[in-house]
Short mmCIF file of C-alpha atoms in Angstrom, two decimals:
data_model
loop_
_atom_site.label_atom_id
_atom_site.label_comp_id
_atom_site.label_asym_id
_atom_site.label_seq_id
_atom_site.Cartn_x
_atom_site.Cartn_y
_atom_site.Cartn_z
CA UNK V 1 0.65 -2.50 28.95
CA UNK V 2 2.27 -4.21 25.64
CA UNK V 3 0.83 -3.53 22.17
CA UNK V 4 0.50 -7.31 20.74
CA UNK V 5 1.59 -6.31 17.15
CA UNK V 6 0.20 -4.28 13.75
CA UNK V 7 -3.14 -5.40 12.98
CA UNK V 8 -3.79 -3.35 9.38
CA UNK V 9 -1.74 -0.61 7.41
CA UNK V 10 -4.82 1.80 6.04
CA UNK V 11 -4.30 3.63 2.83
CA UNK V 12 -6.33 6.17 1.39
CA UNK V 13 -6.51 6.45 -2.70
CA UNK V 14 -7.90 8.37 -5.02
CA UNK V 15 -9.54 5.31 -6.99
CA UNK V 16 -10.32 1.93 -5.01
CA UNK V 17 -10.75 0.06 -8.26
CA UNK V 18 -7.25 1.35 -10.02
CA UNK V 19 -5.65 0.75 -6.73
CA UNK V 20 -7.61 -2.75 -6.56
CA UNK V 21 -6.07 -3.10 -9.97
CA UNK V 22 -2.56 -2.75 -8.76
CA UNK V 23 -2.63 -4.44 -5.29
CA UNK V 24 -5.27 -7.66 -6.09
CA UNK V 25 -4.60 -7.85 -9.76
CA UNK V 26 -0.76 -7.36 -9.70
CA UNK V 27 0.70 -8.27 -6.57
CA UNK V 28 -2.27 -11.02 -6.02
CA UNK V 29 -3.49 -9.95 -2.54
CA UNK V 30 -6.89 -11.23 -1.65
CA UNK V 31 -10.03 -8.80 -1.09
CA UNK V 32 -11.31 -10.24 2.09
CA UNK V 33 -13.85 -7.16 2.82
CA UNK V 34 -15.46 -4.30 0.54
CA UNK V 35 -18.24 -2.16 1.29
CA UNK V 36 -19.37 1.47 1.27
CA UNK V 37 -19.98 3.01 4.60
CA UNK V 38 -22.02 6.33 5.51
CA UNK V 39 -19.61 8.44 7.59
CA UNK V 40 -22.15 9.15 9.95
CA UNK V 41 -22.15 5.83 11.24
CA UNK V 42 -18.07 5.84 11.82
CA UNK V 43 -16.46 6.76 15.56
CA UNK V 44 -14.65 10.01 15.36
CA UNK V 45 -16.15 11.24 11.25
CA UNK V 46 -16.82 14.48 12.19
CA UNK V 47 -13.56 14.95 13.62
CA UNK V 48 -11.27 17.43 12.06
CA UNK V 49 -8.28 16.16 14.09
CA UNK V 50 -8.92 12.63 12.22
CA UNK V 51 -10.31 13.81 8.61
CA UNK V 52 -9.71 16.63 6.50
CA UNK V 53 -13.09 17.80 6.47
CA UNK V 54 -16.54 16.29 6.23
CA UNK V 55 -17.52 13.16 3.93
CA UNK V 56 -20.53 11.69 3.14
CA UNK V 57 -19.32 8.13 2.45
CA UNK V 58 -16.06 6.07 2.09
CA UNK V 59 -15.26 2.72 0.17
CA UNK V 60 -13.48 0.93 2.45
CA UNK V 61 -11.29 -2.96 1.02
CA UNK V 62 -9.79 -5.13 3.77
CA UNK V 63 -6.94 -7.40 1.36
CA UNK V 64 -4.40 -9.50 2.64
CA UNK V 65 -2.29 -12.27 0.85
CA UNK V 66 -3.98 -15.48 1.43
CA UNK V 67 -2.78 -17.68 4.84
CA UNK V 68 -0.39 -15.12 5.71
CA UNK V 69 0.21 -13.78 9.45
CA UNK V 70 0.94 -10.12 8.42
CA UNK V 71 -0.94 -6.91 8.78
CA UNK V 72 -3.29 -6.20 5.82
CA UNK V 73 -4.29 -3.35 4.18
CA UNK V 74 -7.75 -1.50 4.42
CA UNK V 75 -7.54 1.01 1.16
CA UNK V 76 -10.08 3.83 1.62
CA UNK V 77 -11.81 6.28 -0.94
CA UNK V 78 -14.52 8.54 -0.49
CA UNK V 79 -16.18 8.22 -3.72
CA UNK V 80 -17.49 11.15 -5.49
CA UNK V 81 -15.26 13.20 -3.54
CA UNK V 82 -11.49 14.24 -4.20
CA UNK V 83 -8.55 13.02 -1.82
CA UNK V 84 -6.41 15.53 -0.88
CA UNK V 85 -2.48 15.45 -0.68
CA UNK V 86 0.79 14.27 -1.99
CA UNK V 87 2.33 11.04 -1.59
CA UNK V 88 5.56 11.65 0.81
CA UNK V 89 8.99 10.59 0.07
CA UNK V 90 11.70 8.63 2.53
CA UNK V 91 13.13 11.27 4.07
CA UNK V 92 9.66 12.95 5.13
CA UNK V 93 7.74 12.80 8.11
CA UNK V 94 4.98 10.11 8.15
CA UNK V 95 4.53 6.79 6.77
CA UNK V 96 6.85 6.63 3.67
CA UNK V 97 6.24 3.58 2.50
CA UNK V 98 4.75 0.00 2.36
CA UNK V 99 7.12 -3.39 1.73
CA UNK V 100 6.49 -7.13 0.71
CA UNK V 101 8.55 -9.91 0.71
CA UNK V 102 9.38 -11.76 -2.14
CA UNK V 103 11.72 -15.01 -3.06
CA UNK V 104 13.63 -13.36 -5.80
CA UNK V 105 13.67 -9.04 -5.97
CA UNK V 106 15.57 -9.03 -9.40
CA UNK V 107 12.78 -11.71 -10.91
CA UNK V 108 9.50 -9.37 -9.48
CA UNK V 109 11.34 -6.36 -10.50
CA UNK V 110 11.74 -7.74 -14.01
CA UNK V 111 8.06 -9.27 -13.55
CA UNK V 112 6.68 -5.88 -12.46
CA UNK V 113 7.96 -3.48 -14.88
CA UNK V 114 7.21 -5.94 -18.20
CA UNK V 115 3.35 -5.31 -16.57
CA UNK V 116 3.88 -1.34 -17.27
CA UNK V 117 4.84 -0.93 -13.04
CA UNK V 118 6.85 1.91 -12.94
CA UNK V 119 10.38 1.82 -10.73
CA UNK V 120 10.85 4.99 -8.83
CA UNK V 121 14.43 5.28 -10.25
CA UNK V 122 16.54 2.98 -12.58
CA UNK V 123 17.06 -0.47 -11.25
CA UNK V 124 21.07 0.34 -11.24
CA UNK V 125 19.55 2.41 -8.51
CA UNK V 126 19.24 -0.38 -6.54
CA UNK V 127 21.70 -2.53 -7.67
CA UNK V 128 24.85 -3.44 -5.40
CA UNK V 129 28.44 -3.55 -6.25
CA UNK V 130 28.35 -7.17 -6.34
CA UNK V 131 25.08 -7.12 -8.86
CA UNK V 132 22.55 -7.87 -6.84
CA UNK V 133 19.24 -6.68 -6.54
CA UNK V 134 18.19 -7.09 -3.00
CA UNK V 135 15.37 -4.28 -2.61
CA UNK V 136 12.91 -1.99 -5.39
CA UNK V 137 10.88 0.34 -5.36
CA UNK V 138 8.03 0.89 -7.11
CA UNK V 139 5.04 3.21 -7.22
CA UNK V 140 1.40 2.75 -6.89
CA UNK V 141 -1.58 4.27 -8.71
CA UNK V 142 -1.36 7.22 -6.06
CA UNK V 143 2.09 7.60 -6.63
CA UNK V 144 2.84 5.97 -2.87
CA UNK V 145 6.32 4.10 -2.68
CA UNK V 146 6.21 0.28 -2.83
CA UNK V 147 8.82 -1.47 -1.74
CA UNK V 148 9.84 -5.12 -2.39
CA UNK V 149 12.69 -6.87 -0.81
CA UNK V 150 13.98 -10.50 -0.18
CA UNK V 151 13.05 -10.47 3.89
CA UNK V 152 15.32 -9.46 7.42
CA UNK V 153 18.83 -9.16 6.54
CA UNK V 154 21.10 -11.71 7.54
CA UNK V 155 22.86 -9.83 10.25
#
């Protein structure tokens, strides 16, 4: 048996609309789906190997970028109700980070950070010896890494 591929990346925020903000607004990805669900109605809520603890409701968004063959991302809250935990760095067990694509890394960076998106480090952080800027990162409203880079290397 042969997993076809990754079908979404889900993300769970403090604040859909701030991380709306950041994901639609900013980086222009598409909200295809948004709706409120009552846990009781979802497989495996009650769970405490898959949840925390108990909630009554989450805000679920599926968003994509338009006509693109990639995984989206379904960002969760549970509204009215704190999310617990800390954002996780590189070097720490779990899923450290998202990535996009983009043409030109320097150009978004530049793009990014004159809309108030904050670099996590200085962008000679991720400059080469040669000058270039092939890869950032930045973070979103929940503090998770972002990363943006200019596609596969070339070898």
């Amino acid at each position: 048996m042969k997993a076809k591929g990754v079908s979404h990346i889900a993300v769970c925020v403090a604040d859909l609309e701030k991380s709306l903000e950041f994901y639609r607004d900013l980086l222009g990805m598409t909200v295809k789906m948004q709706t409120t669900q009552q846990m009781a109605n979802r497989p495996g809520a009650e769970s405490a190997e898959m949840y925390e603890r108990p909630r009554e409701a989450r805000t679920v968004a599926n968003i994509w970028f338009d006509d693109s063959v990639q995984p989206f991302l379904v960002l969760t809250s549970h509204p009215g109700d704190e999310v617990g935990g800390v954002p996780i760095k590189l070097d720490q067990k779990g899923i450290s980070h998202i990535s996009f694509e983009v043409e030109d890394v320097a150009a978004y960076a530049k793009e990014l950070t004159g809309k108030g998106v904050q670099l996590a480090g200085d962008i000679s952080d991720f400059t080469d010896a040669n000058g270039k800027v092939r890869t950032i990162f930045v973070y979103d409203p929940d503090g998770i890494l972002v990363q943006f880079d200019e596609g596969k290397p070339s070898n």
